[in-house]
GROMACS .gro file of C-alpha atoms in nm:
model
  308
    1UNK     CA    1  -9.835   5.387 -13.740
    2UNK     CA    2  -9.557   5.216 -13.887
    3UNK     CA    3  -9.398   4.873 -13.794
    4UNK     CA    4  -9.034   5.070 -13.772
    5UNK     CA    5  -9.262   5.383 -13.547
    6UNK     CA    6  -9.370   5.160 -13.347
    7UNK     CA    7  -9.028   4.994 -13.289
    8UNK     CA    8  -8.881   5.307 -13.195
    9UNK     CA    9  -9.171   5.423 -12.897
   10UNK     CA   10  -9.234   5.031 -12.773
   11UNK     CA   11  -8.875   4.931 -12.778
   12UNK     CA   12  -8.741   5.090 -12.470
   13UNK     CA   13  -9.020   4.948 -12.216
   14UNK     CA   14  -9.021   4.626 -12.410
   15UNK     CA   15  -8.674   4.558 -12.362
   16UNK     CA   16  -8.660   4.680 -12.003
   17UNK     CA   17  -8.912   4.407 -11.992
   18UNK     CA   18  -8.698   4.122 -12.127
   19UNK     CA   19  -8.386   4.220 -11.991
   20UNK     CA   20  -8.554   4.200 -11.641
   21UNK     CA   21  -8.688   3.896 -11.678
   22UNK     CA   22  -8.357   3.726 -11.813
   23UNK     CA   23  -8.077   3.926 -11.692
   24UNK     CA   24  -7.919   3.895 -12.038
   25UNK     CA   25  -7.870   4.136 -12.266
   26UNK     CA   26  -7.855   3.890 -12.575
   27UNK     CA   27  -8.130   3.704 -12.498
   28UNK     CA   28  -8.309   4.008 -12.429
   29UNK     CA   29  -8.234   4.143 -12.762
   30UNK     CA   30  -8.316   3.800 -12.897
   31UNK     CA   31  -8.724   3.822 -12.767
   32UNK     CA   32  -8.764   4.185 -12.850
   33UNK     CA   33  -8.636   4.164 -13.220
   34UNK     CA   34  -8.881   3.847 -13.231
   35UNK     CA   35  -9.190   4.012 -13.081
   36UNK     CA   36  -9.162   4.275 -13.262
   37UNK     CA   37  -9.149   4.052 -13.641
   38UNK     CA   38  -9.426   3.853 -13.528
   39UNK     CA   39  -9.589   4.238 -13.503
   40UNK     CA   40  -9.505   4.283 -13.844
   41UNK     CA   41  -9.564   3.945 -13.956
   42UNK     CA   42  -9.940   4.032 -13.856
   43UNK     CA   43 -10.021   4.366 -13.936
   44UNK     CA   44  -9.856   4.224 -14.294
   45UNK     CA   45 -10.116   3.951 -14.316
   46UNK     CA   46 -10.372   4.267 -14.296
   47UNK     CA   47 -10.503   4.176 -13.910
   48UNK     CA   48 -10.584   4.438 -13.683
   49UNK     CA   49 -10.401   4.550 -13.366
   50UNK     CA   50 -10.598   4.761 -13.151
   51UNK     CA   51 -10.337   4.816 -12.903
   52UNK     CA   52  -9.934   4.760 -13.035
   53UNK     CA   53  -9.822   4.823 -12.665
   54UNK     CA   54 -10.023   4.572 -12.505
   55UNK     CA   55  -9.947   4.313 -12.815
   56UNK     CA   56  -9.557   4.371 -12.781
   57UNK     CA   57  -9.600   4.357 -12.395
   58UNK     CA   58  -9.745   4.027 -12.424
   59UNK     CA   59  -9.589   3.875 -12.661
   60UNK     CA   60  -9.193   4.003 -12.488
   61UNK     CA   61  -9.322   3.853 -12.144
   62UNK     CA   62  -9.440   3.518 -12.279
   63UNK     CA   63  -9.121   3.484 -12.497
   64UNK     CA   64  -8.886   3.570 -12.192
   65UNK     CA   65  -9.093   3.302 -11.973
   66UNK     CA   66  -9.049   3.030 -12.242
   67UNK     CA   67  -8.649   3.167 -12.274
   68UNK     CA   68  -8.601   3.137 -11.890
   69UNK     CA   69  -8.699   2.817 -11.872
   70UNK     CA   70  -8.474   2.702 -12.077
   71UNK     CA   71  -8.226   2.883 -11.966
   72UNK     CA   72  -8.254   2.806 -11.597
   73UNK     CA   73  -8.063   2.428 -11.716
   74UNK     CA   74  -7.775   2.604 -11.886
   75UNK     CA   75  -7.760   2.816 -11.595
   76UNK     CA   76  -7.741   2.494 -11.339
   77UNK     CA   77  -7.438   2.371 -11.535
   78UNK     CA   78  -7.293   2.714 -11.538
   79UNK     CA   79  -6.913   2.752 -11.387
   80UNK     CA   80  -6.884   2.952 -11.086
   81UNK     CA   81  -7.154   3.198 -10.957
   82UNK     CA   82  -7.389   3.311 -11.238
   83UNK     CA   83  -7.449   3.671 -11.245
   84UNK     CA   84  -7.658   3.897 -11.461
   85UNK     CA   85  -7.492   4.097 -11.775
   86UNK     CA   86  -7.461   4.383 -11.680
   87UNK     CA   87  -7.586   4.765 -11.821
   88UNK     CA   88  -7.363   5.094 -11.837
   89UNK     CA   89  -7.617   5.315 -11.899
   90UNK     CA   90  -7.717   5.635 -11.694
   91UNK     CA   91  -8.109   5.623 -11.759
   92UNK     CA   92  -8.338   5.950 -11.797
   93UNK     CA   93  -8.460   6.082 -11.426
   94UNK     CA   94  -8.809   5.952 -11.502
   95UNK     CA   95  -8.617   5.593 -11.662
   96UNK     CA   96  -8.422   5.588 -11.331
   97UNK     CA   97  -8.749   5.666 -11.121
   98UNK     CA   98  -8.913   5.358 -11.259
   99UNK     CA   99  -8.673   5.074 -11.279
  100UNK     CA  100  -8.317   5.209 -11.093
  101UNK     CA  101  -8.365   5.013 -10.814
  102UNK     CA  102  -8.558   4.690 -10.935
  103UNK     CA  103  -8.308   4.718 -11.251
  104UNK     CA  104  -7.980   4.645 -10.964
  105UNK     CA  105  -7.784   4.337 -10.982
  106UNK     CA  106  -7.842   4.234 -10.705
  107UNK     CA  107  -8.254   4.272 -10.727
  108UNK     CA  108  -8.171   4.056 -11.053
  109UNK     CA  109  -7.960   3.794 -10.859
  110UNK     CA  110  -8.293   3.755 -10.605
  111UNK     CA  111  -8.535   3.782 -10.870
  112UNK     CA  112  -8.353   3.407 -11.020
  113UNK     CA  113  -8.555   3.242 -10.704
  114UNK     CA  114  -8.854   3.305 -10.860
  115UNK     CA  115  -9.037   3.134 -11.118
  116UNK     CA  116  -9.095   3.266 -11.447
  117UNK     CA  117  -9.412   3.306 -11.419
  118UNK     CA  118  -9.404   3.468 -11.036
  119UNK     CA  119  -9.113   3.698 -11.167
  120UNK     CA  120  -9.327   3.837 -11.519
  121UNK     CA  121  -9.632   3.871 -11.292
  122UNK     CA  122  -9.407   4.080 -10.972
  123UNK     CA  123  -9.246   4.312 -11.238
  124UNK     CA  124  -9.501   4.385 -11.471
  125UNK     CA  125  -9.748   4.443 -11.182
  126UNK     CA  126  -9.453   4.589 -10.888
  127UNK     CA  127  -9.196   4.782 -11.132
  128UNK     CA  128  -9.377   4.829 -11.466
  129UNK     CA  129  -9.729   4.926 -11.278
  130UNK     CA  130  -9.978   4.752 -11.508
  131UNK     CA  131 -10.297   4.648 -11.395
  132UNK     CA  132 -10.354   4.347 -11.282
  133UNK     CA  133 -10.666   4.239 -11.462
  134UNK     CA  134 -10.385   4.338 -11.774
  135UNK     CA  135 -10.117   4.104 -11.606
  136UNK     CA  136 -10.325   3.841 -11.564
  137UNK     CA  137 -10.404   3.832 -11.927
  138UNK     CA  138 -10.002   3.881 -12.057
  139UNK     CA  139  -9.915   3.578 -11.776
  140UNK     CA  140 -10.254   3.349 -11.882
  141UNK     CA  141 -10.416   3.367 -11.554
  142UNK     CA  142 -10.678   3.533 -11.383
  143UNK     CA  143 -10.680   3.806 -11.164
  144UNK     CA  144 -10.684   3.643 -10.825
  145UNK     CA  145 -10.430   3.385 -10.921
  146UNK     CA  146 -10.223   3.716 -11.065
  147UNK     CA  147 -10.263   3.866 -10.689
  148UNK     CA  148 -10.141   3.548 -10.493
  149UNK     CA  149  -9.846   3.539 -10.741
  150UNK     CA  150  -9.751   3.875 -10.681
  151UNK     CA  151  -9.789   3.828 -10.333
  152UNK     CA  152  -9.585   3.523 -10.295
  153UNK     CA  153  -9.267   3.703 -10.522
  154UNK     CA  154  -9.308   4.026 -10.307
  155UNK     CA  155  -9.326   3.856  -9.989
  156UNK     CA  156  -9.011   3.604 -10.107
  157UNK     CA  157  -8.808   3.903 -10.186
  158UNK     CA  158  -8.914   4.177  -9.884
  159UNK     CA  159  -8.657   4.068  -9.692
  160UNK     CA  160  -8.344   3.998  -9.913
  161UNK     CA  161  -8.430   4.307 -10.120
  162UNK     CA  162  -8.203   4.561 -10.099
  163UNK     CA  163  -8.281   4.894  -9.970
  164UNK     CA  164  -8.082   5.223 -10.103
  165UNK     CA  165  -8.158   5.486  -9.868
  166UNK     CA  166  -7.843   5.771  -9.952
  167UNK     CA  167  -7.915   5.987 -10.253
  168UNK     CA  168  -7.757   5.932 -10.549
  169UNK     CA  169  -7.475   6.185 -10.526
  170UNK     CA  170  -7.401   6.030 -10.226
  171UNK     CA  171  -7.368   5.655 -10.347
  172UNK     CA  172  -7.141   5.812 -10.622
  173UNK     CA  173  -6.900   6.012 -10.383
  174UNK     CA  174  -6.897   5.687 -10.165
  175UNK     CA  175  -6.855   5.499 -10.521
  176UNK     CA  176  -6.545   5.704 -10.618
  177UNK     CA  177  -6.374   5.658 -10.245
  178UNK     CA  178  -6.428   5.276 -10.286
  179UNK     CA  179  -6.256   5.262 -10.648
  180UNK     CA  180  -5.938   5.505 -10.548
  181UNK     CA  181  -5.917   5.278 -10.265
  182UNK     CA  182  -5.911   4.938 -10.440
  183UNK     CA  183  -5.688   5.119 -10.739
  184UNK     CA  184  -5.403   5.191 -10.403
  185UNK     CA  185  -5.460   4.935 -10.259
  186UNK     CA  186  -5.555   5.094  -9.927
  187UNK     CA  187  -5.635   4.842  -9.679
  188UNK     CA  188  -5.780   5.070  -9.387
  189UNK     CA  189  -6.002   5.302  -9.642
  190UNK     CA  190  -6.100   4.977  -9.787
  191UNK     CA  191  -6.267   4.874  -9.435
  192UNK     CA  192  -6.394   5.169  -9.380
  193UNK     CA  193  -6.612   5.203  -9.673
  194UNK     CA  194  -6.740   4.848  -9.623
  195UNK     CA  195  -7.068   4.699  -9.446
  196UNK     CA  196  -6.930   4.446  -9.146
  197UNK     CA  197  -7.149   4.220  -9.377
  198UNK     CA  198  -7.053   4.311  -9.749
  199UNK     CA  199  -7.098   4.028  -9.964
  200UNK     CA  200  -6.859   4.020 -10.320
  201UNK     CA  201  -6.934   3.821 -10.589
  202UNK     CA  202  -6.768   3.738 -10.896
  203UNK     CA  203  -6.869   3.591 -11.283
  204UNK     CA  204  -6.603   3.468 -11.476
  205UNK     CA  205  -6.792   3.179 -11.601
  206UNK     CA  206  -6.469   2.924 -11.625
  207UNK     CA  207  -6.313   3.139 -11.863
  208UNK     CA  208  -6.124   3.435 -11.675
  209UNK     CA  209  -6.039   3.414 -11.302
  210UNK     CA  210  -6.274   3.471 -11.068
  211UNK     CA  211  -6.439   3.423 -10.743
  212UNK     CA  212  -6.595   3.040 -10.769
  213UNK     CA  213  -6.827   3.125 -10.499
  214UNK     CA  214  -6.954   3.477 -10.285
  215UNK     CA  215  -6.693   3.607 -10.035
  216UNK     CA  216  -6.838   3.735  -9.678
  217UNK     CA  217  -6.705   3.998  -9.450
  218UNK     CA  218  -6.538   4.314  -9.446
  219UNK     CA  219  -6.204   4.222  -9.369
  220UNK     CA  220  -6.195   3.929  -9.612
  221UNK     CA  221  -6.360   4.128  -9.903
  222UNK     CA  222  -6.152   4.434  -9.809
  223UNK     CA  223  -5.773   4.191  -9.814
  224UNK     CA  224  -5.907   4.067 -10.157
  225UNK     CA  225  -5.965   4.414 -10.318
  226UNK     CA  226  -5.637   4.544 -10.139
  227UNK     CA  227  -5.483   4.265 -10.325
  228UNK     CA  228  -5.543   4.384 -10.658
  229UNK     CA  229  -5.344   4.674 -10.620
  230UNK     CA  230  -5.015   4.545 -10.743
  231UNK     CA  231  -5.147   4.314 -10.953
  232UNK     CA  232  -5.345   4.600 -11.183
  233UNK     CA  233  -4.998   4.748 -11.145
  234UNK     CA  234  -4.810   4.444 -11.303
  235UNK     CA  235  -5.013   4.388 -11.571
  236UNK     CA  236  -4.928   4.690 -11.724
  237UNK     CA  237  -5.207   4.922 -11.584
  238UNK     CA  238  -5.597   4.887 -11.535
  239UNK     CA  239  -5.818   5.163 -11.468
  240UNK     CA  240  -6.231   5.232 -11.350
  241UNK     CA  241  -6.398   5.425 -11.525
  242UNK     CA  242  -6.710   5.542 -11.334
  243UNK     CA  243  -7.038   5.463 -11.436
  244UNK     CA  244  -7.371   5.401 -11.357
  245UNK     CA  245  -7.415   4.995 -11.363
  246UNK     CA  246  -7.793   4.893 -11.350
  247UNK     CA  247  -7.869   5.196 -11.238
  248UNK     CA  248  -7.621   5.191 -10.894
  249UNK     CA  249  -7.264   5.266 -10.885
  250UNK     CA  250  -7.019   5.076 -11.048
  251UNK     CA  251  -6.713   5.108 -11.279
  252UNK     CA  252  -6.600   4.975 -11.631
  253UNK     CA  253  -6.267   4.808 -11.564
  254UNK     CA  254  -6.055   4.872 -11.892
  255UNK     CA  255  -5.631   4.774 -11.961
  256UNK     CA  256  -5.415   4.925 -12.054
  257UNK     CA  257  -5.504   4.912 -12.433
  258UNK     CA  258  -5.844   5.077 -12.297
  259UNK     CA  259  -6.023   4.727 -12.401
  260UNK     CA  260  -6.283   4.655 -12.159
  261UNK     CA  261  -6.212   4.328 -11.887
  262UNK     CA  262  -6.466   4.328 -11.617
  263UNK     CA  263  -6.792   4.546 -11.461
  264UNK     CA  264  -6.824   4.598 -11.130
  265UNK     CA  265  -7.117   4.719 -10.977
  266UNK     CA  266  -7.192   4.792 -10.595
  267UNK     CA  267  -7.511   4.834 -10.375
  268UNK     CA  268  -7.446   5.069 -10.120
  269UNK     CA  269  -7.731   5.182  -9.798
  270UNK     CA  270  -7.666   5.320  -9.469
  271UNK     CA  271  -7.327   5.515  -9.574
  272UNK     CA  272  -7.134   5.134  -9.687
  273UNK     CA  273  -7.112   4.929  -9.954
  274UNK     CA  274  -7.330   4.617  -9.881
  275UNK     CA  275  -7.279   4.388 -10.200
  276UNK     CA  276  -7.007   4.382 -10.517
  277UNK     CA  277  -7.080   4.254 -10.807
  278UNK     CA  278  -6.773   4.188 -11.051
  279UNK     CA  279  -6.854   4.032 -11.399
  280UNK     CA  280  -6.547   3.954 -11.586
  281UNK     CA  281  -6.714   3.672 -11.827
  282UNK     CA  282  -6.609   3.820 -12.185
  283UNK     CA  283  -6.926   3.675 -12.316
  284UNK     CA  284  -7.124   3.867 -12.068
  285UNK     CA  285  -6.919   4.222 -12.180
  286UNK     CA  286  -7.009   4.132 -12.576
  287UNK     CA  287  -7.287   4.401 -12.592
  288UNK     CA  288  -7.007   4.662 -12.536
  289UNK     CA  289  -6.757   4.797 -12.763
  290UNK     CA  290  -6.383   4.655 -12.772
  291UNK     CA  291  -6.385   4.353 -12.492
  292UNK     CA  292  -6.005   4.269 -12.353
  293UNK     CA  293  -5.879   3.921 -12.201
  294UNK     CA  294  -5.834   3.925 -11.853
  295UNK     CA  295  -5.674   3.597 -11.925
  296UNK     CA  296  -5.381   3.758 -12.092
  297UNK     CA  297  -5.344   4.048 -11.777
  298UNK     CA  298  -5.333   3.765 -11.488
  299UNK     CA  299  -5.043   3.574 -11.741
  300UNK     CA  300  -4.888   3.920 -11.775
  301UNK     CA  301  -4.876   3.990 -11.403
  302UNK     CA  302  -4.645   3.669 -11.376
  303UNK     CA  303  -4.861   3.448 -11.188
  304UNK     CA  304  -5.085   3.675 -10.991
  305UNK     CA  305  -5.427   3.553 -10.986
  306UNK     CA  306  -5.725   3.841 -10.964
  307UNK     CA  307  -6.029   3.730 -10.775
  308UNK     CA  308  -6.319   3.976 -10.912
   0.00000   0.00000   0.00000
């Protein structure tokens, strides 16, 4: 089979791979492209591959381990709260049966506590279900150190991991009451679709307002969003456009030039939403098409000053 074959069937799984361990769509890109020339680079030189998946597999996690490393310093100078970039894609039932939940934002946020070599070992073993005598190979270990590492990630993240329990139809209805709500700037719907706990965080990295640090309780995170009302209003019009973010609800927040200014993405369980996740970073919103400056819409809305 072909280099650009091979690209086409390993792609998908190998950049579900990198994207999960980095939470960055760039980088992610970044490893995949370079796996899959150092592929090429060797089936050039006339070397045989027995198995292309497991090569690509190995070479994506052991790229992505080196990447978060280095990473993990720029991240530790980062402005604000560092958040994931985030995905507007609705995956395939089977796609969304394999990584929906571990593929969240805020499974991504918990999965940062981990090291890079606990979190390639917990996904390729917990969400991408390979063996672990095969994990142990990709990670350079062997299999009973593979097993305790596994253990440990699984066991750090049981209780902080988040748990959706509504269907999906049901997190979407409860989605599309939460946006009409924020969009009106309806106070009492607004607490009434929240968890007594919700949690709302915001990524604007220093460039674009935003939360500098997580906001706790309903009636705090529900003032905040009820807030936004007439300041969407002044600045000419903003809209959500619903969407599946990381395979939960969410909404791409565009003006009212339809460029795109912020993601928001929510975790809802027990009939509330738990967590919000607002990225409004432009240089997170890169890998999508025609990115607005929320800069310009808080100047517009004559002082106003939009915490999401």
């Amino acid at each position: 089979m072909s280099t650009s074959d091979l690209y086409g069937e390993l792609r998908p799984r190998a950049f579900a791979i990198a994207y999960q361990m980095l939470g960055s769509v760039g980088e992610a890109e970044d490893v995949v492209q370079e796996a899959f020339l150092r592929l090429h680079q060797t089936q050039s030189g006339g070397e045989t591959i027995a198995s292309p998946r497991a090569y690509i597999a190995t070479l994506v996690t052991r790229l992505a381990i080196d990447q978060l490393r280095s990473a993990r310093v720029r991240r530790e100078r980062y402005i604000g709260e560092w958040l994931p970039e985030p995905l507007a894609t609705d995956p395939t039932p089977g796609e969304h049966a394999e990584t929906a939940d571990s593929l969240s934002l805020a499974v991504l946020v918990l999965l940062e506590s981990l090291t890079p070599q606990q979190r390639a070992a917990f996904l390729l073993r917990e969400v991408f279900d390979y063996p672990y005598a095969e994990v142990a190979e990709i990670v350079g270990t062997d299999v009973d150190s593979t097993r305790h590492l596994v253990a440990r990630a699984r066991g750090h993240l049981r209780q902080r991991r988040p748990r959706y329990h509504a269907s999906r139809q049901q997190r979407q209805e409860l989605a599309g009451r939460f946006f009409a709500a924020v969009e009106h700037g309806d106070l009492r719907a607004l607490e009434e679709l929240l968890a007594q706990d919700v949690a709302m965080h915001g990524d604007g990295g220093g460039k674009v307002p935003a939360l500098g640090r997580p906001l706790n309780g309903r009636l705090r995170v529900a003032r905040v969003l009820a807030a936004m009302a007439p300041l969407l209003a002044r600045a000419g019009g903003v809209r959500f456009h619903l969407t599946q973010v990381n395979g939960q609800p969410g909404a791409l927040v565009y003006d009212a030039r339809d460029l795109l200014v912020g993601v928001m993405g929510l975790d809802i369980a027990d009939g509330r939403i738990q967590t919000i996740h607002s990225i409004v970073n432009p240089d997170k919103l890169q890998h999508f098409d025609r990115v607005g400056d929320l800069g310009a819409l808080v100047r517009a809305s004559h002082g106003g000053t939009w915490k999401g």
